[in-house]
Amino acid sequence: MKNTADPSSAFGMIGLGVMGQNLALNVEDHGFPVAVWNREATVASQFVEKHSEQQFTHATTLEEFLAALQRPRRIMMMIKAGDPVDQMLGKLRPLLEEGDIVIDGGNSWFRDTQRRNAEFASSGFHFVGSGVSGGEEGARFGPSLMPGGTAQAYERLTPVFEAIAAKTESGPCVTHVGTDGAGHFVKMVHNGIEYGDMQLIAEAYEILRVGLGMSAGDLAEVFGEWNRGPLESFLIEITAKIFGVTDERTGQPLVDLVLDKAGQKGTGKWTAQVALDLAVPIPTIAAAIDARVLSSMKDERVIAASSIKGPQVPAAGRSERAQMIKDVHDALFASKICAYAQGMSLISTASDAYGWSISLSEMARIWKGGCIIRARFLDGIMNAYQSNKELRNLLLDSDFAARIQQAQAGWRRALSAAQNNGIAVSAMAASLGYFDSYRSERLPLNLTQAQRDYFGAHTYQRADHPEEGFLHTDWSAEARG
C-alpha cells in the first residue's frame, strides 16, 4: 500500500464494484498507478491488500485520495447513476483544482451529463460522461469506451483510455464521441440496439424451438454454425454456449430452466423516449422493450395461456426443416440490419440537434471490439459511413441494400410461418414493417391525415398541388352532397 501523501498515482478510481475493480486492474496493468476510494473503506482496503504487488494506493478520505493523484488529476467514478453522482460531485468539487478531470463511467442520463458538464465548465474543471461497454470481462481486459466532453479533456485521457480499450485491426475501441452528453447518448443507443439484437435472437430461437421442435443441443449446433458466417457476433457466440450448458441438478439444458422474465435497467426505455422526442422511428428497439415488459407479466400470461388458444404447430419434414433454418438465419440477419439502421439514425439526428458532430463510422469502429453488440458486420457499417458521410440511413447503402434484398424472401417466409403458427415475433415483424415502410414511396397515412382533418380540422396538403399549402375540407358536408 502506497503512502497517500505521495502524489504518484496517475489515475483515480471512485467506486469499487465489479466494474470499478476491473477497470482499476485494467488501468494498472497498462502501467498507470491507481489510487482507489470507496464509500465503504473496507472494500477498498481489501482490494488493495489482495493486489498488494501492484501499484494501488488506498485512501480512506477523499482528501487523501486527491492528494495521491498527479496534477492535473484524472478521476473516474464507477457508481450508481442519478443522485449518487451529483452527491459525489458535490463532495469533490471543493477539493478540485483547475484542469482536473472527473469522468462518470456509469449509465447516466445524457441530459444529466449535459447539466454536469456545464456546471464544471464554469468552475475551470472538466467533466466527461463516458459510456463503458463490455461488462465485467470487457472492463478487465478491454472495453469499448465512448467518452463525451471537451477535446482538451479527451487529449489528457487518451493515453489511459487507448491503453485500456479493446483493440481490433481498426485500432483501440475508443474515440472522442463529441461534447457534453454525446458519450452517454451513444452508450444509451448502443444499449437500445443491444435490446433489439437480443430480442431478435430470442425470436429466432423461439421459431426453431417451437416451430421445428429443436433441442438445446440442436440449437447449440445451429447458432455455432451461424457464428462462423455473416451473423458472427458476441451475442450469437454466447447464445451457442448457453445452449450447451447442462443443469447439474436435473441433467436438463439449463436455459430451459431459466424463468422467462427478462429485466431491464432503463437505458432501453430512455432510447425509446428520446426517439419519440426527436421523431426518429425505432420500432425494432421499441418492440424489444415491450417484449421485456410482457415477459414480466408471467402470472397473467399463465392465466391467458389456459384460456386463449392459438394454432397447432405442425411437425416439419426434413426438407422443410433445412429451409426453415436458412430462412430464420436470413430473417435474423435482415432484422439486425434494421435495428442498427434505426440506432444509427437516432445518433445522427441527435448529433445534429445537439451540435455534437458525431462520426457514425467511428461509432461502428469502436463497437467492433469490447462491447456487447460487437459483430462482424460492423465492418460493413463502418465502411458505409466512411464512404458516404452524408448517408441518411444504413438501408440506403448499396452493400446493405443488396444484403437485405438477398435475405428478403427468407425473411418473409420465416415471419409468415411463425405468425401462421402463433409464434410471437414482434421485433422481427417490426423490422420488416420498418423496411417496408421506409422503401414505400406512398404510405396509407394520407387516409390518417384525412381522418384528422375530418374530426379535428387539422388540415392536409394536396399531393398534386403542394404549393397550395395546408387546406381544410368539411368532409361530412362533402359526403352529404
Coordinates of C-alpha atoms in Angstrom, one line a residue:
M1 CA 0.0 0.0 0.0
K2 CA 1.4 3.4 -1.0
N3 CA 1.7 6.5 1.2
T4 CA -1.3 8.6 0.4
A5 CA 0.7 11.8 0.8
D6 CA 2.8 10.8 -2.2
P7 CA 1.1 12.1 -5.4
S8 CA 2.4 9.2 -7.5
S9 CA -0.9 7.8 -8.9
A10 CA -1.7 8.6 -12.5
F11 CA -5.3 7.7 -12.3
G12 CA -8.0 7.7 -9.6
M13 CA -11.0 5.3 -9.3
I14 CA -14.0 6.0 -7.1
G15 CA -16.4 3.1 -6.6
L16 CA -15.1 -0.5 -6.4
G17 CA -18.0 -2.5 -7.5
V18 CA -17.4 -5.2 -10.1
M19 CA -16.9 -2.7 -12.9
G20 CA -14.8 -0.3 -10.9
Q21 CA -12.4 -3.0 -9.6
N22 CA -11.9 -4.5 -13.1
L23 CA -11.3 -1.1 -14.7
A24 CA -8.8 -0.3 -12.0
L25 CA -7.0 -3.5 -12.6
N26 CA -7.0 -2.9 -16.3
V27 CA -5.6 0.6 -15.9
E28 CA -2.8 -0.6 -13.5
D29 CA -2.0 -3.5 -15.9
H30 CA -1.1 -0.8 -18.5
G31 CA 1.5 1.0 -16.4
F32 CA -0.7 3.6 -14.7
P33 CA -0.6 3.6 -10.9
V34 CA -4.1 3.9 -9.5
A35 CA -5.5 5.5 -6.3
V36 CA -8.8 4.0 -5.2
W37 CA -11.6 5.2 -2.9
N38 CA -14.8 3.5 -2.0
R39 CA -17.7 4.7 0.2
E40 CA -17.2 1.5 2.3
A41 CA -13.5 1.8 3.1
T42 CA -13.1 -1.9 3.9
V43 CA -13.9 -2.7 0.2
A44 CA -11.0 -0.5 -0.9
S45 CA -8.6 -1.8 1.7
Q46 CA -9.4 -5.4 0.9
F47 CA -8.9 -4.7 -2.8
V48 CA -5.5 -3.1 -2.3
E49 CA -4.4 -5.9 0.1
K50 CA -5.5 -8.5 -2.4
H51 CA -3.4 -6.8 -5.1
S52 CA -0.5 -5.8 -2.8
E53 CA 2.1 -6.5 -5.5
Q54 CA 0.5 -3.9 -7.9
Q55 CA 0.6 -0.1 -7.9
F56 CA -2.5 0.7 -6.0
T57 CA -3.0 3.4 -3.3
H58 CA -5.9 3.2 -0.9
A59 CA -7.2 6.4 0.5
T60 CA -9.6 6.5 3.5
T61 CA -10.8 10.0 2.8
L62 CA -11.4 12.0 -0.4
E63 CA -8.7 14.5 0.7
E64 CA -6.2 11.7 0.9
F65 CA -7.4 10.3 -2.4
L66 CA -6.9 13.6 -4.3
A67 CA -3.5 14.1 -2.6
A68 CA -2.3 10.8 -4.1
L69 CA -3.1 11.9 -7.7
Q70 CA -0.7 13.6 -10.1
R71 CA -1.9 17.0 -11.4
P72 CA -4.0 17.7 -13.3
R73 CA -5.9 14.8 -11.8
R74 CA -7.8 12.1 -13.8
I75 CA -10.6 10.7 -11.7
M76 CA -13.1 8.1 -12.8
M77 CA -16.4 7.4 -10.9
M78 CA -18.0 4.0 -11.3
I79 CA -21.0 4.5 -9.1
K80 CA -24.8 4.3 -9.4
A81 CA -26.3 6.8 -11.9
G82 CA -28.6 9.6 -10.7
D83 CA -28.4 11.3 -7.3
P84 CA -25.3 9.4 -6.1
V85 CA -23.3 11.0 -9.0
D86 CA -24.5 14.5 -8.0
Q87 CA -23.7 13.8 -4.3
M88 CA -20.2 12.6 -5.1
L89 CA -19.6 15.6 -7.4
G90 CA -20.7 17.9 -4.6
K91 CA -18.1 16.4 -2.3
L92 CA -15.3 16.5 -4.9
R93 CA -15.9 20.0 -6.4
P94 CA -14.5 22.0 -3.4
L95 CA -11.3 19.8 -3.4
L96 CA -10.5 20.0 -7.1
E97 CA -8.0 22.2 -8.9
E98 CA -8.1 23.9 -12.3
G99 CA -7.6 21.4 -15.1
D100 CA -8.8 18.3 -13.1
I101 CA -10.9 15.8 -15.0
V102 CA -13.8 13.9 -13.4
I103 CA -15.2 11.0 -15.5
D104 CA -18.7 9.5 -14.9
G105 CA -18.4 5.9 -16.3
G106 CA -21.9 4.8 -15.3
N107 CA -25.0 4.7 -17.5
S108 CA -26.2 8.2 -16.7
W109 CA -29.0 10.0 -18.5
F110 CA -27.3 12.2 -21.1
R111 CA -29.3 15.3 -20.1
D112 CA -27.8 15.0 -16.6
T113 CA -24.4 14.7 -18.2
Q114 CA -25.0 17.9 -20.2
R115 CA -26.0 19.7 -17.0
R116 CA -23.0 18.5 -15.1
N117 CA -20.7 19.4 -17.9
A118 CA -21.9 23.0 -17.9
E119 CA -21.6 23.2 -14.2
F120 CA -18.0 22.0 -14.3
A121 CA -17.1 24.3 -17.2
S122 CA -17.9 27.3 -15.2
S123 CA -15.5 26.1 -12.4
G124 CA -12.4 25.5 -14.5
F125 CA -12.7 21.7 -14.2
H126 CA -13.5 19.1 -16.8
F127 CA -16.4 16.7 -16.7
V128 CA -16.5 13.7 -19.0
G129 CA -19.5 11.4 -19.4
S130 CA -18.2 8.1 -20.8
G131 CA -20.1 5.1 -21.9
V132 CA -18.3 1.8 -20.9
S133 CA -19.5 -1.3 -22.6
G134 CA -18.3 -4.9 -22.3
G135 CA -19.5 -6.0 -18.9
E136 CA -17.1 -7.4 -16.3
E137 CA -14.8 -9.1 -18.8
G138 CA -14.6 -6.0 -21.0
A139 CA -13.8 -3.8 -18.1
R140 CA -11.0 -6.1 -17.1
F141 CA -9.4 -6.9 -20.4
G142 CA -10.6 -4.2 -22.8
P143 CA -14.0 -2.4 -23.0
S144 CA -15.4 -0.2 -25.7
L145 CA -15.3 3.4 -24.4
M146 CA -17.5 6.3 -25.5
P147 CA -16.3 9.5 -23.8
G148 CA -18.0 12.8 -24.3
G149 CA -16.6 16.1 -23.1
T150 CA -14.1 18.8 -24.2
A151 CA -11.4 18.0 -26.7
Q152 CA -8.8 19.2 -24.1
A153 CA -10.1 16.6 -21.5
Y154 CA -10.1 13.8 -24.1
E155 CA -6.5 14.6 -25.1
R156 CA -5.4 14.2 -21.5
L157 CA -7.3 10.9 -21.1
T158 CA -6.2 9.5 -24.4
P159 CA -3.0 7.7 -23.1
V160 CA -5.0 5.8 -20.5
F161 CA -8.2 5.2 -22.5
E162 CA -6.4 4.0 -25.6
A163 CA -4.3 1.7 -23.5
I164 CA -7.2 0.0 -21.7
A165 CA -9.7 -0.1 -24.5
A166 CA -10.3 -3.3 -26.6
K167 CA -8.2 -3.5 -29.7
T168 CA -9.1 -4.5 -33.3
E169 CA -7.3 -4.2 -36.6
S170 CA -9.0 -0.8 -36.8
G171 CA -7.4 0.5 -33.6
P172 CA -8.4 1.0 -30.0
C173 CA -12.1 0.9 -29.4
V174 CA -12.3 4.5 -28.1
T175 CA -12.8 7.9 -29.7
H176 CA -13.8 11.4 -28.7
V177 CA -17.5 11.0 -29.4
G178 CA -18.4 14.7 -29.0
T179 CA -19.0 17.4 -26.4
D180 CA -21.0 17.2 -23.2
G181 CA -23.6 14.4 -23.2
A182 CA -22.6 12.8 -26.5
G183 CA -20.8 9.9 -25.0
H184 CA -23.6 8.9 -22.7
F185 CA -26.1 9.4 -25.5
V186 CA -24.2 7.0 -27.8
K187 CA -23.9 4.4 -24.9
M188 CA -27.7 4.7 -24.4
V189 CA -28.4 4.0 -28.1
H190 CA -25.8 1.2 -28.0
N191 CA -27.9 -0.4 -25.2
G192 CA -31.1 0.2 -27.2
I193 CA -29.6 -1.7 -30.2
E194 CA -28.5 -4.4 -27.7
Y195 CA -32.1 -4.7 -26.6
G196 CA -33.2 -5.1 -30.2
D197 CA -30.5 -7.6 -31.1
M198 CA -31.2 -9.8 -28.0
Q199 CA -34.9 -9.9 -28.7
L200 CA -34.3 -10.8 -32.4
I201 CA -32.1 -13.7 -31.3
A202 CA -34.7 -14.8 -28.8
E203 CA -37.3 -14.8 -31.6
A204 CA -35.1 -16.8 -33.9
Y205 CA -34.6 -19.3 -31.0
E206 CA -38.4 -19.5 -30.5
I207 CA -39.1 -20.2 -34.2
L208 CA -36.5 -23.0 -34.2
R209 CA -37.6 -24.4 -30.8
V210 CA -41.4 -24.3 -31.2
G211 CA -41.7 -24.3 -35.0
L212 CA -39.1 -27.1 -35.6
G213 CA -39.0 -28.7 -32.2
M214 CA -35.2 -28.3 -31.9
S215 CA -33.4 -29.4 -28.8
A216 CA -30.8 -27.3 -27.0
G217 CA -28.1 -29.5 -28.5
D218 CA -29.5 -28.8 -32.0
L219 CA -29.7 -25.1 -31.2
A220 CA -26.1 -25.0 -30.0
E221 CA -25.0 -26.5 -33.3
V222 CA -27.1 -24.1 -35.4
F223 CA -26.0 -21.0 -33.5
G224 CA -22.4 -22.2 -33.5
E225 CA -22.6 -22.6 -37.3
W226 CA -24.2 -19.1 -37.7
N227 CA -21.4 -17.6 -35.7
R228 CA -19.0 -18.7 -38.4
G229 CA -20.8 -16.6 -41.0
P230 CA -22.4 -13.2 -41.6
L231 CA -24.1 -13.3 -38.2
E232 CA -20.8 -13.7 -36.3
S233 CA -21.1 -11.6 -33.1
F234 CA -20.5 -11.8 -29.4
L235 CA -24.3 -12.3 -28.7
I236 CA -24.5 -15.2 -31.2
E237 CA -21.4 -16.7 -29.8
I238 CA -22.6 -16.7 -26.2
T239 CA -26.0 -17.9 -27.3
A240 CA -24.4 -21.1 -28.8
K241 CA -22.5 -21.6 -25.5
I242 CA -25.7 -21.1 -23.4
F243 CA -27.4 -23.9 -25.2
G244 CA -24.5 -26.2 -24.4
V245 CA -24.8 -25.8 -20.6
T246 CA -26.4 -28.6 -18.6
D247 CA -28.0 -28.2 -15.2
E248 CA -26.1 -30.3 -12.7
R249 CA -29.3 -30.9 -10.6
T250 CA -31.6 -32.1 -13.3
G251 CA -29.5 -33.0 -16.2
Q252 CA -31.6 -30.8 -18.4
P253 CA -30.4 -27.9 -20.5
L254 CA -30.0 -25.0 -18.0
V255 CA -31.6 -22.5 -20.4
D256 CA -34.9 -24.4 -20.3
L257 CA -35.0 -23.9 -16.5
V258 CA -34.4 -20.1 -16.6
L259 CA -37.7 -18.2 -15.8
D260 CA -38.9 -16.3 -18.8
K261 CA -38.9 -12.9 -17.2
A262 CA -36.2 -10.5 -18.6
G263 CA -35.1 -7.5 -16.6
Q264 CA -34.1 -4.1 -17.8
K265 CA -32.1 -1.2 -16.2
G266 CA -33.7 1.8 -18.1
T267 CA -31.3 2.6 -21.0
G268 CA -33.6 0.9 -23.5
K269 CA -36.6 2.8 -22.2
W270 CA -34.6 6.1 -22.5
T271 CA -33.7 5.3 -26.1
A272 CA -37.4 4.9 -27.0
Q273 CA -38.3 8.1 -25.1
V274 CA -35.6 10.2 -26.8
A275 CA -36.5 8.7 -30.2
L276 CA -40.1 9.9 -29.8
D277 CA -38.8 13.3 -28.8
L278 CA -36.6 13.5 -31.9
A279 CA -39.2 12.0 -34.2
V280 CA -37.0 9.0 -35.2
P281 CA -38.7 5.7 -35.7
I282 CA -37.0 2.8 -33.9
P283 CA -39.7 0.1 -34.0
T284 CA -37.4 -2.9 -33.5
I285 CA -35.9 -1.4 -30.3
A286 CA -39.4 -0.4 -29.1
A287 CA -40.7 -3.9 -29.7
A288 CA -37.8 -5.4 -27.7
I289 CA -38.7 -3.2 -24.8
D290 CA -42.4 -4.2 -25.0
A291 CA -41.3 -7.8 -25.1
R292 CA -39.4 -7.5 -21.8
V293 CA -42.4 -5.8 -20.2
L294 CA -44.7 -8.6 -21.4
S295 CA -42.2 -11.1 -20.1
S296 CA -42.6 -9.6 -16.6
M297 CA -46.3 -10.3 -16.7
K298 CA -45.7 -14.0 -16.1
D299 CA -48.6 -14.8 -13.8
E300 CA -51.0 -13.0 -16.2
R301 CA -49.6 -14.9 -19.2
V302 CA -50.1 -18.2 -17.4
I303 CA -53.8 -17.4 -16.9
A304 CA -54.1 -16.3 -20.5
A305 CA -52.4 -19.4 -21.8
S306 CA -55.1 -21.6 -20.2
S307 CA -58.0 -19.8 -21.9
I308 CA -56.7 -18.2 -25.1
K309 CA -55.6 -20.8 -27.7
G310 CA -53.6 -20.3 -30.9
P311 CA -53.0 -22.6 -33.8
Q312 CA -51.4 -26.1 -33.5
V313 CA -47.8 -26.1 -34.8
P314 CA -47.5 -28.9 -37.4
A315 CA -44.4 -31.1 -37.5
A316 CA -41.9 -30.1 -40.1
G317 CA -40.3 -32.5 -42.6
R318 CA -36.6 -32.9 -43.1
S319 CA -36.5 -30.7 -46.3
E320 CA -38.8 -28.1 -44.6
R321 CA -36.5 -28.1 -41.6
A322 CA -33.4 -27.2 -43.6
Q323 CA -35.2 -24.5 -45.5
M324 CA -36.7 -23.0 -42.3
I325 CA -33.3 -22.9 -40.6
K326 CA -31.9 -20.9 -43.5
D327 CA -35.0 -18.7 -43.6
V328 CA -34.7 -17.9 -39.9
H329 CA -31.0 -17.1 -40.4
D330 CA -31.9 -14.6 -43.1
A331 CA -34.8 -13.1 -41.1
L332 CA -32.4 -12.6 -38.1
F333 CA -29.7 -11.0 -40.3
A334 CA -32.1 -8.6 -42.1
S335 CA -33.8 -7.7 -38.9
K336 CA -30.5 -7.0 -37.2
I337 CA -29.5 -4.6 -40.0
C338 CA -32.8 -2.7 -39.4
A339 CA -32.1 -2.5 -35.7
Y340 CA -28.6 -1.0 -36.3
A341 CA -30.0 1.3 -39.0
Q342 CA -32.6 2.7 -36.5
G343 CA -29.9 3.2 -33.9
M344 CA -27.5 5.0 -36.2
S345 CA -30.3 7.2 -37.5
L346 CA -31.1 8.2 -33.9
I347 CA -27.5 9.1 -33.2
S348 CA -27.3 11.1 -36.4
T349 CA -30.4 13.1 -35.6
A350 CA -29.3 13.8 -32.0
S351 CA -25.9 14.8 -33.2
D352 CA -27.5 17.4 -35.5
A353 CA -29.9 18.5 -32.8
Y354 CA -27.3 19.0 -30.1
G355 CA -24.3 20.0 -32.2
W356 CA -22.1 17.0 -31.4
S357 CA -20.7 16.3 -34.8
I358 CA -20.6 12.5 -34.1
S359 CA -18.8 10.4 -36.7
L360 CA -21.0 7.3 -37.4
S361 CA -18.1 5.5 -38.9
E362 CA -16.2 6.0 -35.7
M363 CA -19.1 4.7 -33.6
A364 CA -19.2 1.5 -35.7
R365 CA -15.4 1.2 -35.4
I366 CA -15.3 1.4 -31.6
W367 CA -18.1 -1.1 -31.3
K368 CA -16.1 -3.7 -33.3
G369 CA -14.4 -4.9 -30.1
G370 CA -15.1 -5.0 -26.3
C371 CA -18.8 -4.1 -26.4
I372 CA -21.8 -6.3 -26.2
I373 CA -23.0 -5.6 -29.7
R374 CA -19.7 -6.3 -31.4
A375 CA -20.3 -8.1 -34.6
R376 CA -18.7 -8.9 -38.0
F377 CA -21.0 -6.7 -40.0
L378 CA -19.9 -3.6 -38.1
D379 CA -17.0 -3.5 -40.6
G380 CA -19.6 -3.0 -43.3
I381 CA -21.3 -0.3 -41.3
M382 CA -18.0 1.5 -40.7
N383 CA -17.2 1.3 -44.4
A384 CA -20.7 2.5 -45.4
Y385 CA -20.4 5.7 -43.3
Q386 CA -16.7 6.2 -44.3
S387 CA -17.7 6.0 -48.0
N388 CA -20.7 8.4 -47.6
K389 CA -20.6 10.7 -44.6
E390 CA -24.0 12.1 -45.6
L391 CA -25.6 8.7 -45.6
R392 CA -29.1 9.3 -44.3
N393 CA -30.0 5.6 -43.4
L394 CA -28.0 2.4 -43.5
L395 CA -30.6 0.9 -45.7
L396 CA -29.6 3.3 -48.5
D397 CA -26.1 1.9 -48.6
S398 CA -25.7 -0.2 -51.7
D399 CA -24.0 -3.1 -49.9
F400 CA -26.6 -3.3 -47.1
A401 CA -29.4 -2.9 -49.6
A402 CA -28.0 -5.8 -51.6
R403 CA -27.7 -7.9 -48.4
I404 CA -31.3 -7.3 -47.4
Q405 CA -32.5 -7.9 -50.9
Q406 CA -30.8 -11.3 -50.8
A407 CA -32.3 -12.1 -47.4
Q408 CA -35.8 -10.7 -48.1
A409 CA -37.5 -13.8 -49.4
G410 CA -36.4 -16.0 -46.5
W411 CA -37.2 -13.2 -44.0
R412 CA -40.8 -13.0 -45.2
R413 CA -41.2 -16.8 -45.2
A414 CA -39.8 -17.2 -41.7
L415 CA -42.2 -14.5 -40.4
S416 CA -45.2 -15.9 -42.3
A417 CA -44.5 -19.4 -40.9
A418 CA -44.1 -18.0 -37.3
Q419 CA -47.2 -15.9 -37.4
N420 CA -49.3 -18.7 -39.0
N421 CA -48.2 -21.0 -36.2
G422 CA -48.9 -18.4 -33.4
I423 CA -45.2 -17.8 -32.5
A424 CA -44.6 -14.2 -31.3
V425 CA -42.0 -12.4 -33.4
S426 CA -42.8 -8.8 -32.6
A427 CA -39.3 -7.4 -33.1
M428 CA -38.7 -9.3 -36.4
A429 CA -42.1 -8.1 -37.6
A430 CA -41.3 -4.5 -36.5
S431 CA -38.1 -4.7 -38.5
L432 CA -39.9 -5.9 -41.6
G433 CA -42.5 -3.2 -41.1
Y434 CA -39.8 -0.6 -40.8
F435 CA -38.2 -1.9 -44.0
D436 CA -41.4 -2.0 -46.0
S437 CA -42.5 1.5 -44.8
Y438 CA -39.1 3.0 -45.5
R439 CA -38.9 1.7 -49.0
S440 CA -42.5 2.8 -49.8
E441 CA -42.9 5.9 -51.9
R442 CA -46.5 6.1 -50.8
L443 CA -47.9 5.2 -47.4
P444 CA -51.6 4.9 -46.4
L445 CA -51.2 7.9 -44.0
N446 CA -53.0 10.1 -46.5
L447 CA -56.1 8.4 -45.0
T448 CA -54.9 9.1 -41.5
Q449 CA -54.4 12.8 -42.3
A450 CA -57.9 13.0 -43.9
Q451 CA -59.4 11.5 -40.7
R452 CA -57.5 14.0 -38.6
D453 CA -58.9 16.8 -40.8
Y454 CA -62.4 15.3 -40.6
F455 CA -62.7 15.2 -36.8
G456 CA -60.2 17.9 -35.8
A457 CA -59.8 20.3 -38.7
H458 CA -56.0 19.5 -38.6
T459 CA -55.7 20.4 -42.3
Y460 CA -53.8 18.5 -45.0
Q461 CA -51.7 19.1 -48.1
R462 CA -52.7 18.0 -51.6
A463 CA -50.2 15.6 -53.2
D464 CA -50.9 17.1 -56.6
H465 CA -50.7 20.7 -55.6
P466 CA -48.4 21.1 -52.5
E467 CA -47.8 24.7 -53.4
E468 CA -51.4 25.4 -52.2
G469 CA -50.2 24.9 -48.6
F470 CA -52.4 23.5 -45.8
L471 CA -56.1 23.0 -46.6
H472 CA -59.2 22.0 -44.7
T473 CA -62.3 20.3 -46.1
D474 CA -65.7 19.9 -44.5
W475 CA -65.7 16.2 -45.2
S476 CA -69.2 15.5 -43.7
A477 CA -70.8 18.2 -45.9
E478 CA -69.0 16.9 -49.0
A479 CA -70.2 13.3 -48.2
R480 CA -73.8 14.5 -47.8
G481 CA -73.6 16.5 -51.0

